Short mmCIF file of C-alpha atoms in Angstrom, two decimals:
data_model
loop_
_atom_site.label_atom_id
_atom_site.label_comp_id
_atom_site.label_asym_id
_atom_site.label_seq_id
_atom_site.Cartn_x
_atom_site.Cartn_y
_atom_site.Cartn_z
CA MET A 30 244.08 267.25 41.53
CA ALA A 31 247.12 268.97 40.03
CA GLU A 32 248.90 269.24 43.40
CA ARG A 33 248.76 265.51 44.00
CA SER A 34 250.48 264.76 40.70
CA PHE A 35 253.17 267.26 41.63
CA LEU A 36 253.80 266.41 45.28
CA LYS A 37 253.42 262.64 44.88
CA LYS A 38 255.00 262.03 41.53
CA ASP A 39 257.05 259.18 40.12
CA PHE A 40 258.53 261.12 37.22
CA PRO A 41 261.15 263.89 36.91
CA ASN A 42 259.91 267.37 36.04
CA ILE A 43 261.33 270.89 35.80
CA TRP A 44 261.98 271.13 39.54
CA ASP A 45 264.27 268.10 39.33
CA TYR A 46 266.03 269.81 36.44
CA LEU A 47 266.58 272.96 38.50
CA TYR A 48 267.93 271.01 41.47
CA ALA A 49 270.30 269.08 39.19
CA TYR A 50 271.46 271.85 36.86
CA GLY A 51 270.58 275.07 38.68
CA ASN A 52 274.25 275.93 39.18
CA THR A 53 275.41 274.88 35.72
CA SER A 54 276.31 277.83 33.50
CA PHE A 55 274.92 278.38 30.01
CA GLU A 56 278.45 277.90 28.69
CA GLU A 57 278.57 274.40 30.18
CA LEU A 58 274.98 273.53 29.23
CA PRO A 59 273.41 275.70 26.50
CA PHE A 60 269.82 276.91 26.72
CA ASN A 61 267.50 273.94 26.24
CA VAL A 62 263.85 272.87 26.28
CA ALA A 63 263.81 272.51 30.09
CA ASP A 64 265.04 276.10 30.50
CA ASN A 65 262.16 277.14 28.28
CA LEU A 66 259.66 275.41 30.60
CA VAL A 67 261.19 277.02 33.69
CA LEU A 68 260.89 280.50 32.20
CA ALA A 69 257.37 279.84 30.92
CA CYS A 70 256.39 278.97 34.49
CA LEU A 71 258.19 282.08 35.77
CA ALA A 72 255.98 284.31 33.60
CA TYR A 73 252.91 283.31 35.67
CA ILE A 74 254.20 284.86 38.90
CA PRO A 75 251.94 287.88 39.66
CA TRP A 76 254.75 290.44 39.37
CA GLU A 77 252.22 293.25 38.97
CA ASN A 78 251.34 293.00 42.67
CA PHE A 79 254.76 294.15 43.85
CA LEU A 80 256.71 295.53 40.87
CA LYS A 81 255.82 298.52 38.71
CA PRO A 82 255.15 297.46 35.09
CA ASN A 83 255.69 298.94 31.66
CA LEU A 84 257.51 302.31 31.52
CA ASP A 85 257.70 302.52 35.33
CA PHE A 86 259.62 299.24 35.60
CA THR A 87 263.17 299.44 36.95
CA PRO A 88 265.58 296.73 35.74
CA ILE A 89 266.41 294.29 38.53
CA SER A 90 268.25 291.00 38.92
CA LEU A 91 266.06 287.93 38.80
CA LYS A 92 267.25 286.97 42.29
CA ASP A 93 266.09 290.31 43.74
CA ALA A 94 262.77 290.04 41.88
CA LEU A 95 262.19 286.54 43.27
CA CYS A 96 263.06 287.68 46.80
CA ALA A 97 260.52 290.49 46.37
CA PHE A 98 257.91 287.91 45.36
CA LEU A 99 258.60 285.62 48.32
CA GLY A 100 258.62 288.61 50.67
CA TRP A 101 255.30 289.89 49.30
CA LEU A 102 253.40 286.60 49.66
CA ARG A 103 250.71 286.49 52.34
CA PRO A 104 248.64 283.52 53.58
CA ASP A 105 245.36 285.18 52.56
CA TYR A 106 246.56 285.44 48.96
CA LEU A 107 247.50 281.78 48.84
CA LEU A 108 244.21 280.75 50.47
CA TYR A 109 241.72 282.93 48.64
CA HIS A 110 243.24 284.39 45.49
CA ASP A 111 245.88 282.05 44.14
CA PRO A 112 244.56 279.02 42.19
CA ASP A 113 245.95 275.66 43.22
CA TRP A 114 248.03 275.09 40.08
CA SER A 115 249.86 278.41 40.43
CA LYS A 116 251.05 277.68 43.95
CA LYS A 117 253.79 275.72 42.23
CA GLN A 118 255.33 279.11 41.42
CA LEU A 119 256.57 279.07 45.01
CA VAL A 120 258.70 276.05 44.20
CA VAL A 121 260.20 277.52 41.06
CA ALA A 122 260.91 280.79 42.90
CA ALA A 123 262.60 279.01 45.80
CA ALA A 124 264.66 276.84 43.45
CA LEU A 125 265.70 279.80 41.29
CA VAL A 126 266.78 282.12 44.12
CA ASN A 127 269.97 280.17 44.68
CA SER A 128 270.40 279.04 41.07
CA SER A 129 273.51 280.65 39.63
CA ARG A 130 272.29 279.63 36.16
CA PHE A 131 269.40 282.09 36.38
CA SER A 132 269.62 284.23 39.51
CA SER A 133 272.24 286.59 38.06
CA SER A 134 270.08 287.18 34.98
CA LYS A 135 268.82 290.73 34.64
CA ARG A 136 265.12 291.43 34.32
CA THR A 137 265.13 294.19 31.75
CA ALA A 138 261.38 294.70 31.24
CA PHE A 139 257.96 293.79 32.58
CA GLY A 140 254.85 294.39 30.51
CA TYR A 141 251.37 294.15 31.98
CA GLU A 142 247.88 295.11 30.83
CA LEU A 143 244.47 294.26 32.25
CA SER A 144 241.45 295.85 30.57
CA GLN A 145 237.79 294.87 30.80
CA LYS A 146 237.04 297.31 28.00
CA ASP A 147 239.42 295.71 25.49
CA PHE A 148 239.18 292.18 26.96
CA THR A 149 242.93 292.16 27.52
CA GLN A 150 244.92 290.11 30.03
CA PHE A 151 248.58 290.46 29.10
CA GLY A 152 251.82 289.80 30.92
CA ALA A 153 255.42 289.46 29.72
CA ILE A 154 258.91 289.55 31.17
CA SER A 155 262.27 289.94 29.50
CA LEU A 156 265.50 288.45 30.86
CA ARG A 157 269.09 289.05 29.82
CA LEU A 158 270.63 285.60 30.20
CA ASP A 159 274.13 286.75 29.25
CA GLU A 160 275.79 289.56 27.31
CA LYS A 161 274.49 288.34 23.97
CA THR A 162 271.31 286.43 24.79
CA MET A 163 267.80 287.50 25.81
CA ALA A 164 264.65 285.58 26.66
CA VAL A 165 261.19 287.12 26.22
CA CYS A 166 258.55 285.16 28.15
CA PHE A 167 254.82 285.64 27.65
CA ARG A 168 252.23 284.74 30.28
CA GLY A 169 249.31 282.46 29.51
CA THR A 170 245.70 282.75 30.66
CA ASP A 171 245.27 283.68 34.32
CA ASN A 172 242.55 282.67 36.78
CA SER A 173 239.90 285.11 35.54
CA PHE A 174 236.93 285.09 33.18
CA LEU A 175 238.54 288.05 31.42
CA GLY A 176 241.53 285.84 30.60
CA TRP A 177 239.25 283.05 29.43
CA LYS A 178 237.27 285.40 27.20
CA GLU A 179 240.44 286.72 25.59
CA SER A 180 241.74 283.18 25.01
CA LEU A 181 238.46 282.04 23.44
CA SER A 182 238.49 285.13 21.23
CA LEU A 183 241.71 283.90 19.60
CA ALA A 184 239.40 281.82 17.40
CA ILE A 185 237.49 284.88 16.18
CA TYR A 186 239.81 287.75 15.29
CA PRO A 187 243.04 288.04 13.25
CA SER A 188 244.45 290.27 15.98
CA LEU A 189 243.57 290.98 19.62
CA PRO A 190 244.83 293.83 21.84
CA GLY A 191 246.84 291.31 23.87
CA GLN A 192 248.58 290.08 20.72
CA VAL A 193 249.34 293.66 19.67
CA ALA A 194 250.77 294.29 23.15
CA ALA A 195 253.00 291.21 22.73
CA GLU A 196 254.18 292.49 19.34
CA LYS A 197 255.08 295.91 20.79
CA PHE A 198 256.83 294.36 23.80
CA LEU A 199 259.03 292.10 21.66
CA LYS A 200 259.89 294.87 19.19
CA LYS A 201 260.81 297.24 22.01
CA GLU A 202 263.17 294.68 23.53
CA ARG A 203 264.71 294.05 20.10
CA GLN A 204 265.33 297.79 19.71
CA SER A 205 266.72 298.11 23.23
CA PHE A 206 269.20 295.27 22.71
CA PRO A 207 270.10 295.35 19.01
CA ASP A 208 273.21 293.20 19.44
CA CYS A 209 271.48 290.39 21.33
CA ARG A 210 269.87 287.21 20.04
CA PHE A 211 266.48 286.17 21.39
CA TYR A 212 264.54 283.19 22.66
CA VAL A 213 260.79 283.90 22.58
CA LEU A 214 258.51 281.61 24.55
CA GLY A 215 255.28 281.08 26.45
CA HIS A 216 252.85 278.48 27.73
CA SER A 217 249.23 278.14 26.58
CA LYS A 218 248.04 281.57 25.38
CA GLY A 219 251.61 282.74 26.03
CA GLY A 220 252.77 280.34 23.29
CA ASN A 221 250.28 281.90 20.89
CA LEU A 222 251.59 285.38 21.81
CA ALA A 223 255.19 284.24 21.25
CA VAL A 224 254.37 282.99 17.74
CA TYR A 225 252.16 285.99 16.88
CA ALA A 226 254.67 288.60 18.08
CA SER A 227 257.53 286.90 16.22
CA SER A 228 255.39 286.76 13.06
CA MET A 229 255.16 290.56 13.10
CA LEU A 230 258.93 291.10 12.99
CA SER A 231 260.62 292.39 9.89
CA LEU A 232 263.04 290.18 7.97
CA ASP A 233 266.02 291.88 9.62
CA GLU A 234 264.48 291.67 13.11
CA SER A 235 263.59 288.00 12.75
CA LYS A 236 267.20 287.07 11.94
CA ARG A 237 268.14 287.55 15.60
CA ILE A 238 265.47 285.14 16.85
CA ILE A 239 267.13 281.87 17.88
CA SER A 240 264.02 279.82 18.70
CA ILE A 241 260.33 280.34 19.45
CA TYR A 242 258.83 277.93 21.99
CA SER A 243 255.08 277.39 21.98
CA ASP A 244 254.38 275.20 25.02
CA ASP A 245 250.93 273.81 24.28
CA GLY A 246 249.90 277.11 22.75
CA PRO A 247 246.86 277.32 20.44
CA GLY A 248 247.40 278.20 16.80
CA LEU A 249 246.43 281.21 14.71
CA VAL A 250 243.48 282.14 12.53
CA ARG A 251 243.94 281.86 8.76
CA GLU A 252 244.59 285.59 8.15
CA THR A 253 247.61 285.56 10.49
CA TYR A 254 248.84 282.06 9.71
CA ASP A 255 249.23 282.93 6.01
CA LEU A 256 251.28 286.09 6.62
CA GLU A 257 254.76 286.20 5.12
CA GLY A 258 256.20 286.98 8.55
CA HIS A 259 254.72 283.81 9.98
CA ARG A 260 255.99 281.65 7.11
CA ARG A 261 259.43 283.16 7.65
CA ILE A 262 259.70 282.13 11.31
CA GLN A 263 258.07 278.69 11.05
CA PRO A 264 261.40 276.80 10.94
CA LYS A 265 262.31 278.38 14.31
CA ILE A 266 259.10 277.37 16.10
CA ILE A 267 259.33 274.51 18.60
CA HIS A 268 255.78 273.36 19.24
CA ILE A 269 255.39 271.13 22.30
CA VAL A 270 252.16 269.41 23.36
CA PRO A 271 251.27 266.76 25.97
CA GLN A 272 249.96 263.29 25.09
CA PHE A 273 246.31 264.12 25.74
CA ASP A 274 246.29 267.48 24.05
CA ILE A 275 243.54 269.74 22.80
CA VAL A 276 244.76 273.31 23.41
CA GLY A 277 247.92 273.04 21.34
CA THR A 278 246.15 271.50 18.35
CA LEU A 279 243.38 274.10 18.10
CA LEU A 280 243.28 276.46 15.09
CA LEU A 281 246.08 276.50 12.49
CA HIS A 282 249.37 275.51 14.07
CA GLU A 283 252.87 274.42 13.17
CA ARG A 284 254.04 270.84 12.91
CA ILE A 285 254.28 269.37 16.41
CA THR A 286 257.93 269.12 17.41
CA HIS A 287 257.57 267.11 20.63
CA ILE A 288 254.74 265.11 22.22
CA VAL A 289 255.68 264.96 25.88
CA LYS A 290 254.53 262.38 28.40
CA SER A 291 252.24 263.99 30.94
CA TYR A 292 250.27 263.06 34.02
CA PRO A 293 247.56 261.99 34.72
CA LYS A 294 246.28 259.96 31.79
CA ASN A 295 243.28 261.31 29.81
CA ASP A 296 243.11 264.48 31.94
CA ILE A 297 242.95 267.53 29.65
CA ILE A 298 243.38 270.14 32.40
CA ASN A 299 246.25 268.59 34.33
CA GLN A 300 248.10 267.41 31.23
CA HIS A 301 248.13 271.06 30.11
CA ASP A 302 250.08 271.93 33.29
CA ILE A 303 253.81 272.01 32.45
CA CYS A 304 254.66 270.87 35.98
CA ASN A 305 253.14 267.52 35.00
CA TRP A 306 255.31 267.17 31.90
CA HIS A 307 257.90 264.39 32.14
CA LEU A 308 261.60 264.98 31.58
CA ASP A 309 263.86 262.19 30.41
CA PRO A 310 265.07 260.44 33.61
CA ASN A 311 268.40 259.72 31.90
CA CYS A 312 268.85 263.29 30.67
CA LEU A 313 266.88 265.91 32.61
CA TYR A 314 267.38 268.67 30.06
CA ARG A 315 265.37 266.69 27.49
CA LEU A 316 261.69 265.82 27.33
CA ASP A 317 260.40 262.29 27.83
CA THR A 318 258.40 261.95 24.64
CA VAL A 319 256.03 259.60 22.83
CA SER A 320 255.41 259.22 19.11
CA GLN A 321 251.64 259.79 18.95
CA LEU A 322 248.90 261.86 20.53
CA ASP A 323 246.08 260.12 22.38
CA THR A 324 243.39 259.13 19.86
CA LEU A 325 240.51 260.69 21.79
CA SER A 326 242.32 264.01 22.16
CA VAL A 327 242.94 264.08 18.39
CA VAL A 328 239.24 263.42 17.74
CA ILE A 329 238.11 266.17 20.14
CA ALA A 330 240.54 268.76 18.75
CA LYS A 331 239.69 267.86 15.13
CA SER A 332 235.97 268.13 15.92
CA ALA A 333 236.43 271.51 17.61
CA ASN A 334 238.37 272.85 14.61
CA GLU A 335 235.71 271.56 12.21
CA LEU A 336 233.01 273.19 14.35
CA LEU A 337 234.77 276.54 14.00
CA ASP A 338 235.22 276.11 10.25
CA THR A 339 231.88 274.60 9.20
CA VAL A 340 229.22 275.47 11.78
CA LEU A 341 230.38 278.74 13.31
CA ARG A 342 231.48 280.18 10.00
CA THR A 343 231.32 283.89 10.76
CA PRO A 344 233.02 285.93 13.52
CA SER A 345 229.58 287.04 14.71
CA ASP A 346 228.46 283.41 15.22
CA LYS A 347 231.62 282.62 17.20
CA LYS A 348 231.28 285.80 19.24
CA MET A 349 227.63 285.13 20.08
CA LEU A 350 228.46 281.63 21.32
CA ILE A 351 231.42 282.77 23.43
CA ASP A 352 229.61 285.80 24.83
CA GLY A 353 226.55 283.72 25.66
CA ILE A 354 228.58 281.16 27.61
CA LEU A 355 230.72 283.69 29.48
CA ASN A 356 227.83 286.05 30.24
CA THR A 357 225.91 283.12 31.72
CA LEU A 358 228.97 282.15 33.77
CA GLU A 359 229.33 285.67 35.13
CA ALA A 360 225.61 285.86 35.94
CA THR A 361 226.00 282.84 38.25
CA GLY A 362 228.08 285.00 40.60
CA ILE A 363 231.18 282.86 40.05
CA LYS A 364 234.18 285.20 40.13
CA GLU A 365 236.96 282.82 39.11
CA PRO A 366 237.06 279.60 37.06
CA GLY A 367 238.62 277.78 40.01
CA GLN A 368 235.34 278.09 41.90
CA ILE A 369 233.67 275.82 39.33
CA ILE A 370 236.08 273.00 40.17
CA GLN A 371 235.58 273.51 43.92
CA SER A 372 231.76 273.17 43.74
CA PRO A 373 230.70 271.60 40.42
CA THR A 374 227.20 270.57 41.60
CA GLY A 375 226.30 274.03 42.90
CA PHE A 376 227.73 275.58 39.75
CA ARG A 377 225.58 273.38 37.47
CA ARG A 378 222.40 274.49 39.26
CA LYS A 379 223.31 278.17 39.01
CA PHE A 380 224.39 277.84 35.39
CA TYR A 381 221.16 276.14 34.29
CA PHE A 382 219.08 278.76 36.11
CA GLN A 383 220.88 281.59 34.33
CA TYR A 384 220.91 279.75 31.01
CA ARG A 385 217.08 279.84 30.90
CA LYS A 386 217.28 283.66 30.99
CA GLN A 387 219.41 283.87 27.83
CA LYS A 388 218.14 285.46 24.65
CA LYS A 389 216.47 283.12 22.19
CA GLU A 390 219.17 283.52 19.52
CA GLU A 391 221.93 282.84 22.06
CA LYS A 392 220.20 279.66 23.20
CA LYS A 393 219.78 278.51 19.62
CA ILE A 394 223.39 278.95 18.57
CA ARG A 395 224.63 277.23 21.72
CA HIS A 396 222.14 274.38 21.29
CA ASP A 397 223.07 273.96 17.62
CA SER A 398 226.80 274.12 18.41
CA ILE A 399 226.63 271.49 21.15
CA PHE A 400 224.74 269.00 18.99
CA ALA A 401 226.95 269.70 15.98
CA PHE A 402 230.06 269.18 18.10
CA PHE A 403 228.93 265.79 19.33
CA ARG A 404 227.94 264.75 15.81
CA LEU A 405 231.43 265.68 14.64
CA ILE A 406 232.98 263.65 17.46
CA GLN A 407 230.89 260.62 16.49
CA LYS A 408 231.88 261.03 12.84
CA ASN A 409 235.58 261.37 13.62
CA LEU A 410 235.56 258.45 16.06
CA SER A 411 233.97 256.33 13.35
CA LEU A 412 236.68 257.37 10.86
CA VAL A 413 239.39 256.47 13.37
CA SER A 414 237.81 253.05 13.96
CA LYS A 415 237.66 252.35 10.23
CA LYS A 416 241.28 253.45 9.78
CA LYS A 417 242.41 251.18 12.61
CA GLY A 418 240.53 248.30 10.99
CA LYS A 419 242.28 248.90 7.66
CA ASP A 420 245.67 249.14 9.37
CA THR A 421 245.01 245.83 11.15
CA ASP A 422 244.03 244.19 7.85
CA LYS A 423 247.24 245.44 6.21
CA LYS A 424 249.34 244.03 9.05
CA ALA A 425 247.56 240.68 8.74
CA LEU A 426 248.25 240.60 5.02
CA SER A 427 251.92 241.36 5.57
CA LEU A 428 252.52 238.43 7.97
CA PRO A 429 255.34 236.16 6.77
CA LYS A 430 254.53 232.74 5.36
CA GLY A 431 254.01 230.08 8.00
CA SER A 432 252.65 232.59 10.57
CA LYS A 433 249.36 231.77 12.21
#
């Protein structure tokens, strides 16, 4: 489980960074990739439960906001509402309260939207790090089927209400602080929102963006990826993915900047968790990286992208597949994705029972998609095997004379 890899770890992560550099000023140590991960984690705190969002939000120091969070927490929330992975927010909050590097930062804005009608799950915070520097942090997918549906819909539409909300939030902060320069960042779907919102800036607005961090964020659909605004900001995008990555290599995305070591091996879910990302033990404000993605993760991501491009060609096909899966999930009575992990056997029985009730066309497209996906995986695995064989032959041919 994710908690085991965090509590019983043999690698440094962002908490070690905070303990080591939490009282180091930005003048002594400029904003870096570890700061980005800390703030991406911070965006997941459920601020909406104890702070007023949007136009009703009152600017507050980060320290006071964190104290409000720790004071609001109740055992029943941790036991019944908070998924296991997000309990790590307690650690980041506790470490940040007494961190002079961050605690004096001013929270200037908090955006939040949750709409079943528009399939929107949006959260964002803005921090003033110093007089001339801001950080806009977008939240990723939360522990709800609504969040999952929105994330899956990124593969269908050029623009979603959540992406439009991110665009408006970033532009408003740019207008409110015209003399400041900005870091824009987010984890998972939050990384997608960071890239999308920055792509919608004008030429003049984009000049004040320092860097855009997409921490294992999925890419964009073709219509958005090809926009002039997106091409303009591409050099500023820092795209980070774990070794066994699928999320960050879905859709059209930028060149991968860093492949970070993550724990545990071959575990898609836990490797996606930034608390399991390794920092360099000799330099905690840098990532501990590797040169290549895991082969199987590359095959799965490539097959998923090909499925979207060649089998599910139209938005209606993609929508029918996603709606069919999520509607079946909701019909099982499961309220949160975390419940699936807690009782996988019981979930499978309920899911199969509800699946039989699906409409004929929904069953067909799901059946066709599953078989097509596995055929693509087999094809791509075969291509990888052939390529490895050729590479081995080339190495054999290049052996120096006299070698056995």
